[in-house]
Amino acid sequence: MATAATTPATPSAKSRRTLRTEGRKKRNLKLSTDKEFAKTYFAAKSKRSTEKKSAFRKKKNRKK
């Protein structure tokens, strides 16, 4: 009776949590080293925040 040959375990895809952690590390490194990138990154973040607030206010005003 022959036993089944075991194949080496294939590396599985990284978990979502691991990928997110790696992405954060990569982004933080780039933000600390590339000043031009940091400037545009935070400007865009601020713009999105402002637009969200504006849309929320607009929605609330229309409800009345």
Short mmCIF file of C-alpha atoms in Angstrom, two decimals:
data_model
loop_
_atom_site.label_atom_id
_atom_site.label_comp_id
_atom_site.label_asym_id
_atom_site.label_seq_id
_atom_site.Cartn_x
_atom_site.Cartn_y
_atom_site.Cartn_z
CA MET A 1 0.00 0.00 0.00
CA ALA A 2 1.52 3.32 -1.10
CA THR A 3 1.17 6.43 0.98
CA ALA A 4 0.20 9.69 -0.63
CA ALA A 5 3.15 11.92 -1.33
CA THR A 6 2.98 15.14 0.59
CA THR A 7 3.53 18.27 -1.40
CA PRO A 8 5.24 21.23 0.20
CA ALA A 9 2.77 23.77 1.55
CA THR A 10 2.15 26.55 -0.91
CA PRO A 11 2.53 30.00 0.56
CA SER A 12 -0.95 31.36 1.15
CA ALA A 13 -1.95 34.90 0.39
CA LYS A 14 -1.25 37.35 3.18
CA SER A 15 -4.16 38.15 5.43
CA ARG A 16 -6.04 41.42 5.10
CA ARG A 17 -4.72 42.55 8.48
CA THR A 18 -1.11 41.92 7.45
CA LEU A 19 -1.56 43.70 4.14
CA ARG A 20 -3.10 46.73 5.85
CA THR A 21 -0.26 46.86 8.38
CA GLU A 22 2.36 46.66 5.64
CA GLY A 23 0.55 49.35 3.67
CA ARG A 24 0.49 51.68 6.68
CA LYS A 25 4.21 51.16 7.28
CA LYS A 26 4.97 51.83 3.62
CA ARG A 27 2.79 54.97 3.57
CA ASN A 28 4.26 56.33 6.81
CA LEU A 29 7.77 55.80 5.48
CA LYS A 30 6.93 57.62 2.26
CA LEU A 31 5.25 60.46 4.17
CA SER A 32 8.32 60.94 6.35
CA THR A 33 10.84 60.84 3.49
CA ASP A 34 9.03 62.41 0.51
CA LYS A 35 7.97 65.92 1.58
CA GLU A 36 6.24 66.74 -1.73
CA PHE A 37 4.13 63.58 -1.47
CA ALA A 38 3.26 64.43 2.14
CA LYS A 39 2.16 67.91 1.13
CA THR A 40 -0.21 66.66 -1.60
CA TYR A 41 -1.41 63.75 0.58
CA PHE A 42 -2.50 65.98 3.45
CA ALA A 43 -3.92 68.64 1.13
CA ALA A 44 -6.12 66.02 -0.55
CA LYS A 45 -7.13 64.58 2.83
CA SER A 46 -8.19 68.03 4.01
CA LYS A 47 -10.09 68.68 0.78
CA ARG A 48 -12.03 65.40 1.11
CA SER A 49 -12.90 66.26 4.70
CA THR A 50 -14.14 69.71 3.74
CA GLU A 51 -16.22 68.32 0.88
CA LYS A 52 -17.79 65.73 3.18
CA LYS A 53 -18.79 68.40 5.68
CA SER A 54 -20.20 70.56 2.90
CA ALA A 55 -22.25 67.68 1.48
CA PHE A 56 -23.59 66.86 4.94
CA ARG A 57 -24.64 70.46 5.55
CA LYS A 58 -26.27 70.62 2.12
CA LYS A 59 -28.20 67.42 2.84
CA LYS A 60 -29.38 68.75 6.21
CA ASN A 61 -30.49 72.08 4.73
CA ARG A 62 -32.49 70.36 1.99
CA LYS A 63 -34.35 68.23 4.56
CA LYS A 64 -35.99 71.22 6.24
#
